[in-house]
Short mmCIF file of N, CA and C in Angstrom, two decimals:
data_model
loop_
_atom_site.label_atom_id
_atom_site.label_comp_id
_atom_site.label_asym_id
_atom_site.label_seq_id
_atom_site.Cartn_x
_atom_site.Cartn_y
_atom_site.Cartn_z
N UNK A 1 95.46 83.57 94.36
CA UNK A 1 94.36 84.59 94.00
C UNK A 1 93.01 83.96 93.88
N UNK A 2 92.52 82.91 94.44
CA UNK A 2 91.16 82.54 94.32
C UNK A 2 90.79 82.76 95.87
N UNK A 3 90.78 83.92 96.40
CA UNK A 3 90.16 84.51 97.34
C UNK A 3 88.86 83.61 98.36
N UNK A 4 87.80 83.88 97.21
CA UNK A 4 86.57 82.91 97.92
C UNK A 4 86.77 81.45 97.80
N UNK A 5 87.99 80.89 97.54
CA UNK A 5 88.38 79.39 98.41
C UNK A 5 88.99 79.57 99.27
N UNK A 6 90.15 80.54 99.19
CA UNK A 6 91.02 80.79 100.54
C UNK A 6 90.01 81.29 101.69
N UNK A 7 88.82 82.39 101.46
CA UNK A 7 88.26 82.37 102.59
C UNK A 7 87.30 81.11 103.06
N UNK A 8 86.81 80.57 102.24
CA UNK A 8 86.00 79.23 102.88
C UNK A 8 86.76 78.12 103.68
N UNK A 9 87.91 77.82 103.35
CA UNK A 9 88.99 77.40 103.80
C UNK A 9 89.15 77.94 104.97
N UNK A 10 89.48 79.30 105.23
CA UNK A 10 89.62 79.75 106.33
C UNK A 10 88.57 79.27 107.37
N UNK A 11 87.39 79.71 106.85
CA UNK A 11 86.26 79.54 107.39
C UNK A 11 85.88 78.60 108.32
N UNK A 12 86.29 77.32 107.43
CA UNK A 12 86.03 76.15 107.58
C UNK A 12 86.82 75.43 108.63
N UNK A 13 88.40 75.96 108.95
CA UNK A 13 89.41 75.82 109.78
C UNK A 13 88.98 76.23 111.15
N UNK A 14 89.44 75.42 112.03
CA UNK A 14 89.52 76.07 113.70
C UNK A 14 90.27 77.38 113.37
N UNK A 15 90.06 78.40 113.94
CA UNK A 15 90.48 79.74 114.11
C UNK A 15 92.07 79.77 114.45
N UNK A 16 92.01 78.96 115.48
CA UNK A 16 93.51 78.56 116.01
C UNK A 16 94.37 77.67 115.16
N UNK A 17 93.96 77.25 114.24
CA UNK A 17 94.96 76.37 113.28
C UNK A 17 95.69 77.19 112.28
N UNK A 18 94.77 78.36 111.38
CA UNK A 18 95.14 78.95 110.50
C UNK A 18 96.23 79.26 110.26
N UNK A 19 97.01 80.38 111.65
CA UNK A 19 98.19 80.87 111.79
C UNK A 19 99.09 79.87 111.94
N UNK A 20 99.03 78.72 112.18
CA UNK A 20 100.10 77.75 112.50
C UNK A 20 100.19 76.93 111.33
N UNK A 21 99.52 76.67 110.14
CA UNK A 21 99.98 76.10 108.83
C UNK A 21 100.94 76.27 108.31
N UNK A 22 101.93 75.27 108.22
CA UNK A 22 102.91 75.47 107.38
C UNK A 22 103.40 74.29 106.37
N UNK A 23 104.24 74.87 105.35
CA UNK A 23 104.69 73.95 104.58
C UNK A 23 105.64 72.90 104.48
N UNK A 24 106.92 72.43 104.23
CA UNK A 24 107.81 71.48 104.58
C UNK A 24 108.94 72.86 104.76
N UNK A 25 109.03 74.07 104.19
CA UNK A 25 109.82 74.74 104.08
C UNK A 25 109.38 75.87 105.29
N UNK A 26 108.67 75.78 106.16
CA UNK A 26 108.20 76.65 107.40
C UNK A 26 107.33 77.83 106.80
N UNK A 27 106.73 77.58 105.33
CA UNK A 27 106.09 78.53 105.01
C UNK A 27 104.96 78.72 105.56
N UNK A 28 104.11 80.12 106.17
CA UNK A 28 102.54 79.83 106.05
C UNK A 28 101.45 80.76 105.43
N UNK A 29 100.43 80.41 105.34
CA UNK A 29 99.42 81.11 104.65
C UNK A 29 99.72 82.43 104.01
N UNK A 30 100.04 83.58 104.56
CA UNK A 30 100.55 84.79 104.30
C UNK A 30 101.75 84.57 103.54
N UNK A 31 102.56 83.55 103.59
CA UNK A 31 103.80 83.79 102.56
C UNK A 31 103.39 82.97 101.38
N UNK A 32 102.30 82.36 101.21
CA UNK A 32 102.04 81.68 100.44
C UNK A 32 100.93 82.87 99.50
N UNK A 33 100.41 83.68 100.29
CA UNK A 33 99.19 84.89 99.68
C UNK A 33 100.09 85.83 99.11
N UNK A 34 101.40 86.20 99.63
CA UNK A 34 102.33 87.27 99.07
C UNK A 34 102.88 86.61 98.05
N UNK A 35 103.39 85.57 98.02
CA UNK A 35 103.88 84.79 96.80
C UNK A 35 103.03 85.08 95.79
N UNK A 36 101.86 84.81 95.63
CA UNK A 36 100.42 85.01 94.84
C UNK A 36 100.73 86.14 94.18
N UNK A 37 100.97 86.95 95.24
CA UNK A 37 100.76 88.31 94.63
C UNK A 37 101.97 89.00 93.93
N UNK A 38 103.08 88.25 94.14
CA UNK A 38 104.32 88.60 93.02
C UNK A 38 104.15 87.95 91.92
N UNK A 39 103.52 87.05 91.70
CA UNK A 39 103.45 86.04 90.58
C UNK A 39 102.25 86.71 90.01
N UNK A 40 101.00 87.12 90.34
CA UNK A 40 99.97 87.68 89.75
C UNK A 40 99.35 87.03 88.29
N UNK A 41 99.03 85.60 88.84
CA UNK A 41 98.56 84.71 87.88
C UNK A 41 96.98 85.16 87.93
N UNK A 42 96.20 85.94 88.82
CA UNK A 42 95.10 86.02 88.81
C UNK A 42 95.53 87.87 89.04
N UNK A 43 94.17 88.50 88.98
CA UNK A 43 94.05 90.12 89.09
C UNK A 43 94.64 90.26 90.89
N UNK A 44 95.67 91.29 90.89
CA UNK A 44 96.05 91.93 91.77
C UNK A 44 94.77 92.00 93.09
N UNK A 45 93.81 92.66 92.59
CA UNK A 45 92.93 92.45 93.69
C UNK A 45 92.56 91.64 94.39
N UNK A 46 92.31 90.36 93.68
CA UNK A 46 92.40 89.03 94.34
C UNK A 46 93.13 88.45 95.15
N UNK A 47 94.23 88.56 94.61
CA UNK A 47 95.53 87.97 95.49
C UNK A 47 95.45 89.37 96.89
N UNK A 48 95.48 90.25 96.54
CA UNK A 48 95.53 91.03 97.89
C UNK A 48 94.11 90.73 98.69
N UNK A 49 93.24 90.27 98.42
CA UNK A 49 91.84 89.80 99.00
C UNK A 49 92.69 88.59 99.99
N UNK A 50 93.43 87.55 99.29
CA UNK A 50 93.97 86.54 100.10
C UNK A 50 94.78 87.13 101.08
N UNK A 51 95.78 88.10 100.97
CA UNK A 51 96.89 88.61 101.79
C UNK A 51 95.86 88.90 103.11
N UNK A 52 94.97 89.87 102.56
CA UNK A 52 94.15 90.50 103.44
C UNK A 52 93.16 89.80 104.69
N UNK A 53 92.90 88.64 104.02
CA UNK A 53 92.33 87.12 104.56
C UNK A 53 93.25 86.66 105.42
N UNK A 54 94.14 86.18 105.10
CA UNK A 54 95.36 86.09 106.06
C UNK A 54 95.99 86.81 107.16
N UNK A 55 95.86 87.57 106.83
CA UNK A 55 96.37 88.90 107.77
C UNK A 55 95.35 88.67 109.13
N UNK A 56 93.61 88.70 108.25
CA UNK A 56 92.79 88.82 109.36
C UNK A 56 92.52 87.26 110.23
N UNK A 57 92.72 86.23 109.82
CA UNK A 57 92.89 85.06 110.36
C UNK A 57 94.37 84.88 111.47
N UNK A 58 95.02 85.56 111.47
CA UNK A 58 95.74 86.00 112.72
C UNK A 58 96.97 85.52 112.09
N UNK A 59 97.51 85.47 110.82
CA UNK A 59 98.76 85.15 110.51
C UNK A 59 99.50 86.25 110.30
N UNK A 60 100.38 85.74 111.20
CA UNK A 60 101.29 87.28 111.82
C UNK A 60 102.42 87.51 110.88
N UNK A 61 102.30 88.88 110.10
CA UNK A 61 103.27 89.49 109.21
C UNK A 61 104.68 89.38 109.75
N UNK A 62 105.10 89.32 110.86
CA UNK A 62 106.45 89.28 111.87
C UNK A 62 106.86 87.61 111.38
N UNK A 63 105.84 86.50 111.25
CA UNK A 63 106.25 85.41 111.08
C UNK A 63 107.66 85.25 110.32
N UNK A 64 108.37 84.19 110.38
CA UNK A 64 109.66 83.23 110.00
C UNK A 64 109.67 82.30 109.24
N UNK A 65 109.88 81.83 108.10
CA UNK A 65 110.12 80.67 107.66
C UNK A 65 110.96 79.72 108.47
N UNK A 66 111.19 78.56 108.14
CA UNK A 66 112.18 77.74 108.88
C UNK A 66 113.46 78.01 108.72
N UNK A 67 113.99 78.75 108.20
CA UNK A 67 115.26 79.51 107.60
C UNK A 67 115.33 80.82 108.71
N UNK A 68 114.13 81.33 108.94
CA UNK A 68 114.50 82.47 109.80
C UNK A 68 114.14 83.84 109.12
N UNK A 69 114.08 83.51 107.54
CA UNK A 69 113.45 84.67 106.74
C UNK A 69 111.89 85.54 106.89
N UNK A 70 112.08 86.81 107.45
CA UNK A 70 110.70 87.34 107.86
C UNK A 70 109.99 87.13 106.23
N UNK A 71 108.41 87.20 106.39
CA UNK A 71 107.55 87.17 105.56
C UNK A 71 107.68 88.60 104.76
N UNK A 72 107.97 89.63 105.46
CA UNK A 72 108.23 90.68 104.80
C UNK A 72 109.39 90.53 103.52
N UNK A 73 110.37 90.13 104.28
CA UNK A 73 111.73 89.85 103.09
C UNK A 73 111.34 88.85 101.92
N UNK A 74 110.40 87.59 102.74
CA UNK A 74 110.03 87.07 101.51
C UNK A 74 109.38 87.97 100.40
N UNK A 75 108.48 88.72 100.45
CA UNK A 75 107.63 89.12 99.49
C UNK A 75 108.75 89.93 98.65
N UNK A 76 109.64 90.85 99.62
CA UNK A 76 110.07 91.58 98.72
C UNK A 76 111.23 90.58 97.80
N UNK A 77 111.56 89.95 98.36
CA UNK A 77 112.19 88.70 97.39
C UNK A 77 111.80 88.66 96.27
N UNK A 78 110.48 87.90 96.82
CA UNK A 78 109.77 87.64 95.32
C UNK A 78 109.41 88.47 94.31
N UNK A 79 109.15 89.46 94.67
CA UNK A 79 108.95 90.74 94.03
C UNK A 79 110.31 91.01 92.56
N UNK A 80 111.57 90.15 93.15
CA UNK A 80 112.33 90.77 92.23
C UNK A 80 112.93 89.65 91.58
N UNK A 81 112.12 88.41 91.75
CA UNK A 81 112.43 87.02 90.96
C UNK A 81 112.19 87.17 89.68
N UNK A 82 112.85 86.22 89.04
CA UNK A 82 112.48 86.04 87.33
C UNK A 82 111.30 85.60 87.50
N UNK A 83 110.45 84.69 88.03
CA UNK A 83 109.34 84.94 87.25
C UNK A 83 108.22 85.51 87.95
N UNK A 84 108.51 86.31 88.63
CA UNK A 84 107.81 87.46 89.23
C UNK A 84 107.33 88.20 88.30
N UNK A 85 106.03 89.00 88.17
CA UNK A 85 105.65 90.01 87.36
C UNK A 85 106.57 90.94 87.22
N UNK A 86 107.08 91.64 86.26
CA UNK A 86 107.72 92.82 86.46
C UNK A 86 107.07 94.16 86.65
N UNK A 87 107.70 94.70 87.09
CA UNK A 87 107.31 96.50 87.38
C UNK A 87 106.75 96.58 88.39
N UNK A 88 106.95 95.57 89.65
CA UNK A 88 106.13 95.43 90.72
C UNK A 88 106.49 96.69 91.62
N UNK A 89 107.76 97.05 91.49
CA UNK A 89 108.05 97.97 92.62
C UNK A 89 107.65 99.65 92.07
N UNK A 90 106.84 99.51 90.87
CA UNK A 90 106.08 100.71 90.48
C UNK A 90 104.78 100.85 90.88
N UNK A 91 104.16 99.29 91.22
CA UNK A 91 103.19 99.24 91.33
C UNK A 91 102.36 99.59 92.74
N UNK A 92 101.33 100.58 92.90
CA UNK A 92 100.99 100.96 93.70
C UNK A 92 100.41 99.91 94.91
N UNK A 93 99.25 99.09 94.62
CA UNK A 93 98.82 97.79 94.79
C UNK A 93 100.12 96.94 95.72
N UNK A 94 101.38 97.28 95.26
CA UNK A 94 102.40 96.33 95.56
C UNK A 94 103.06 97.25 96.95
N UNK A 95 102.61 98.54 96.95
CA UNK A 95 103.50 99.35 97.89
C UNK A 95 102.45 99.41 98.82
N UNK A 96 101.29 99.40 98.29
CA UNK A 96 99.86 99.24 99.63
C UNK A 96 100.37 98.08 100.42
N UNK A 97 100.54 96.88 100.00
CA UNK A 97 100.60 95.83 100.75
C UNK A 97 102.33 96.11 101.63
N UNK A 98 103.07 96.46 100.86
CA UNK A 98 104.46 96.22 102.13
C UNK A 98 103.87 97.50 103.24
N UNK A 99 103.36 98.61 102.96
CA UNK A 99 102.63 99.32 103.93
C UNK A 99 102.08 98.73 105.12
N UNK A 100 101.31 97.90 104.47
CA UNK A 100 100.46 97.10 105.53
C UNK A 100 100.89 96.36 106.25
N UNK A 101 102.10 95.43 105.71
CA UNK A 101 102.68 94.48 106.20
C UNK A 101 103.53 95.22 107.74
N UNK A 102 104.07 96.75 107.01
CA UNK A 102 104.70 97.22 108.03
C UNK A 102 103.96 98.16 109.17
N UNK A 103 102.80 98.30 109.00
CA UNK A 103 101.92 98.89 109.85
C UNK A 103 101.46 97.48 110.87
N UNK A 104 101.25 96.20 110.48
CA UNK A 104 101.06 94.97 111.14
C UNK A 104 102.37 94.81 112.17
N UNK A 105 103.32 95.56 112.02
CA UNK A 105 104.67 95.30 112.86
C UNK A 105 105.96 94.68 112.37
N UNK A 106 105.49 94.00 110.83
CA UNK A 106 106.56 93.77 110.12
C UNK A 106 107.72 94.65 110.25
N UNK A 107 109.05 94.41 110.45
CA UNK A 107 110.11 94.98 110.79
C UNK A 107 111.14 94.96 109.38
N UNK A 108 111.09 96.04 108.77
CA UNK A 108 111.95 96.03 107.47
C UNK A 108 113.09 96.11 107.80
N UNK A 109 113.79 96.40 108.85
CA UNK A 109 114.88 95.83 109.15
C UNK A 109 115.59 94.62 110.09
N UNK A 110 114.52 93.74 109.97
CA UNK A 110 114.77 92.62 110.57
C UNK A 110 115.53 91.36 109.67
N UNK A 111 116.76 91.31 110.18
CA UNK A 111 117.96 90.54 109.53
C UNK A 111 117.73 89.06 109.39
N UNK A 112 117.60 88.38 108.23
CA UNK A 112 117.14 86.85 108.32
C UNK A 112 118.53 86.38 108.46
N UNK A 113 118.93 85.15 108.34
CA UNK A 113 119.97 84.27 108.74
C UNK A 113 121.14 84.46 107.75
N UNK A 114 120.48 85.15 106.36
CA UNK A 114 122.03 85.59 105.62
C UNK A 114 122.15 87.23 105.94
N UNK A 115 121.99 87.50 106.93
CA UNK A 115 122.25 89.16 107.40
C UNK A 115 121.41 89.96 106.47
N UNK A 116 120.42 89.71 105.65
CA UNK A 116 119.92 90.61 104.77
C UNK A 116 118.17 90.64 105.50
N UNK A 117 117.99 92.09 105.29
CA UNK A 117 116.87 92.46 105.92
C UNK A 117 115.85 92.58 104.43
N UNK A 118 114.71 93.01 104.79
CA UNK A 118 113.59 93.46 103.49
C UNK A 118 114.51 94.84 102.95
N UNK A 119 114.71 95.33 103.58
CA UNK A 119 115.32 96.64 103.47
C UNK A 119 116.25 96.64 102.32
N UNK A 120 117.32 95.57 103.03
CA UNK A 120 118.38 95.62 102.05
C UNK A 120 118.12 94.60 100.82
N UNK A 121 117.14 93.74 100.72
CA UNK A 121 117.04 93.11 99.45
C UNK A 121 116.04 94.26 98.50
N UNK A 122 115.32 95.20 99.01
CA UNK A 122 115.15 96.15 98.19
C UNK A 122 116.25 96.60 97.58
N UNK A 123 116.89 97.50 98.25
CA UNK A 123 118.04 97.66 97.76
C UNK A 123 118.85 96.93 96.85
N UNK A 124 119.26 96.12 97.16
CA UNK A 124 119.80 94.86 95.95
C UNK A 124 119.50 94.93 94.73
N UNK A 125 117.90 94.91 94.76
CA UNK A 125 116.74 94.89 93.58
C UNK A 125 116.75 96.07 92.86
N UNK A 126 117.31 97.17 93.22
CA UNK A 126 117.06 98.86 93.19
C UNK A 126 115.78 99.17 93.05
N UNK A 127 114.97 98.34 94.00
CA UNK A 127 113.54 98.99 94.30
C UNK A 127 113.53 100.43 95.15
N UNK A 128 113.55 101.48 94.12
CA UNK A 128 113.89 102.63 94.83
C UNK A 128 112.18 102.85 95.21
N UNK A 129 111.10 102.79 95.03
CA UNK A 129 109.82 102.86 95.52
C UNK A 129 109.56 101.97 96.79
N UNK A 130 110.01 100.68 96.99
CA UNK A 130 109.85 99.68 97.84
C UNK A 130 110.74 100.37 98.75
N UNK A 131 111.88 100.62 98.93
CA UNK A 131 113.12 101.08 99.27
C UNK A 131 112.26 102.45 100.48
N UNK A 132 111.69 103.44 99.84
CA UNK A 132 111.44 104.67 100.20
C UNK A 132 110.01 104.02 101.24
N UNK A 133 109.14 102.96 100.93
CA UNK A 133 108.16 102.68 101.76
C UNK A 133 108.52 102.15 102.84
N UNK A 134 109.66 101.16 102.55
CA UNK A 134 110.03 100.39 103.81
C UNK A 134 110.93 101.54 104.82
N UNK A 135 111.33 102.46 104.37
CA UNK A 135 111.74 103.64 105.13
C UNK A 135 111.08 104.36 105.84
N UNK A 136 109.90 105.03 104.99
CA UNK A 136 109.13 105.78 105.87
C UNK A 136 107.85 105.16 106.54
N UNK A 137 107.52 103.64 106.08
CA UNK A 137 106.43 103.25 106.64
C UNK A 137 105.24 103.73 106.42
N UNK A 138 104.95 104.87 105.88
CA UNK A 138 103.92 105.65 105.50
C UNK A 138 102.72 105.72 106.77
N UNK A 139 101.57 106.23 106.27
CA UNK A 139 100.24 106.51 107.17
C UNK A 139 99.52 105.18 107.53
N UNK A 140 99.86 104.66 108.80
CA UNK A 140 99.19 103.79 109.28
C UNK A 140 97.66 103.43 109.71
N UNK A 141 97.15 104.57 110.15
CA UNK A 141 95.74 104.53 110.76
C UNK A 141 94.86 104.21 109.66
N UNK A 142 94.75 104.91 108.25
CA UNK A 142 93.91 104.65 107.40
C UNK A 142 94.48 103.47 106.21
N UNK A 143 95.56 102.82 106.51
CA UNK A 143 95.84 101.36 105.97
C UNK A 143 95.50 100.67 106.94
N UNK A 144 95.33 100.32 108.07
CA UNK A 144 94.78 99.27 109.07
C UNK A 144 93.20 99.19 108.90
N UNK A 145 92.88 100.97 108.61
CA UNK A 145 91.18 100.60 108.36
C UNK A 145 90.96 100.05 107.26
N UNK A 146 91.78 100.28 106.10
CA UNK A 146 91.71 99.66 104.64
C UNK A 146 91.91 98.04 104.78
N UNK A 147 92.56 97.59 105.69
CA UNK A 147 93.07 96.18 105.64
C UNK A 147 91.77 95.25 105.87
N UNK A 148 90.71 95.80 106.46
CA UNK A 148 89.63 94.84 106.26
C UNK A 148 88.75 95.13 105.14
N UNK A 149 89.04 95.84 103.84
CA UNK A 149 88.47 96.18 102.67
C UNK A 149 87.20 97.10 102.93
N UNK A 150 86.50 97.30 101.62
CA UNK A 150 85.28 98.11 101.81
C UNK A 150 84.23 97.49 102.58
N UNK A 151 83.28 97.98 103.26
CA UNK A 151 82.34 97.23 103.73
C UNK A 151 81.72 96.02 102.91
N UNK A 152 81.55 96.59 101.41
CA UNK A 152 80.76 95.76 100.31
C UNK A 152 81.65 94.63 100.19
N UNK A 153 83.03 94.47 100.34
CA UNK A 153 84.00 93.84 99.93
C UNK A 153 83.69 92.57 101.05
N UNK A 154 83.53 92.86 102.24
CA UNK A 154 83.24 91.99 103.60
C UNK A 154 82.14 91.17 103.30
N UNK A 155 80.71 91.92 103.07
CA UNK A 155 79.64 91.59 102.68
C UNK A 155 80.04 90.27 101.60
N UNK A 156 80.06 90.70 100.74
CA UNK A 156 80.33 89.66 99.32
C UNK A 156 81.21 88.29 99.95
N UNK A 157 82.42 88.66 100.48
CA UNK A 157 83.02 87.64 100.96
C UNK A 157 82.36 86.68 102.04
N UNK A 158 81.49 87.47 102.88
CA UNK A 158 80.84 86.33 103.80
C UNK A 158 79.45 85.64 103.22
N UNK A 159 79.10 86.38 102.48
CA UNK A 159 78.01 85.49 101.56
C UNK A 159 78.15 84.31 100.87
N UNK A 160 79.63 84.52 100.06
CA UNK A 160 80.03 83.67 99.14
C UNK A 160 80.65 82.27 100.24
N UNK A 161 81.18 83.14 101.23
CA UNK A 161 81.35 81.78 102.17
C UNK A 161 80.34 80.93 102.94
N UNK A 162 79.13 81.51 102.77
CA UNK A 162 77.83 80.80 103.10
C UNK A 162 77.43 79.90 102.12
N UNK A 163 77.37 80.25 100.79
CA UNK A 163 77.29 80.07 99.65
C UNK A 163 78.03 78.34 99.74
N UNK A 164 79.00 78.60 99.80
CA UNK A 164 80.11 77.41 99.68
C UNK A 164 79.82 76.46 100.86
N UNK A 165 79.41 76.84 101.87
CA UNK A 165 79.37 75.84 103.26
C UNK A 165 78.00 75.02 102.83
N UNK A 166 76.88 75.83 102.27
CA UNK A 166 75.70 75.32 102.19
C UNK A 166 75.95 74.46 101.02
N UNK A 167 76.75 74.56 100.03
CA UNK A 167 77.13 73.47 99.19
C UNK A 167 77.75 72.34 99.02
N UNK A 168 78.84 72.45 100.47
CA UNK A 168 79.49 71.31 100.97
C UNK A 168 78.61 70.64 101.74
N UNK A 169 77.61 71.41 102.29
CA UNK A 169 76.60 70.36 103.57
C UNK A 169 75.68 69.52 102.20
N UNK A 170 75.27 70.38 101.44
CA UNK A 170 74.49 69.78 100.45
C UNK A 170 75.00 68.35 100.17
N UNK A 171 76.25 68.33 99.41
CA UNK A 171 76.88 66.94 98.99
C UNK A 171 77.07 66.35 99.70
N UNK A 172 77.33 66.52 101.21
CA UNK A 172 77.34 65.14 102.21
C UNK A 172 75.96 65.06 102.40
#
């Protein structure tokens, strides 16, 4: 949820490296951003910005972890975990992110090694709204346009990245 820091890290990293960053479980930056969005330690908008930044940094919404579970299935699973914030199936922010992932070609029917897809997981948690979004997809053009955020958001993020870089250079 610390999108300013996340933005700075992505800016300082080589553009080809960000999509390849993985932890020991094969989870990438987008997986972590989505996990944070399910936990909501910070504001939903801050976590959403991290998701947007990961996608902008070419982290593929179709990527899988080392077990072969898709990013979309990971997010839907996280939404149902005991540690997740309650009521996420009714959250417009979370449904918007599910739509965004689908618009970026994440496949709701892609089965993981356990044979379950994001759609199956949504059904197992009785996520009525999530299942409806996964089945219908929703209008992608407006969502793709909103993926980059409002121009003021982009300007603010860019200015904060520049300030952070300047501070790091001054410390050296």
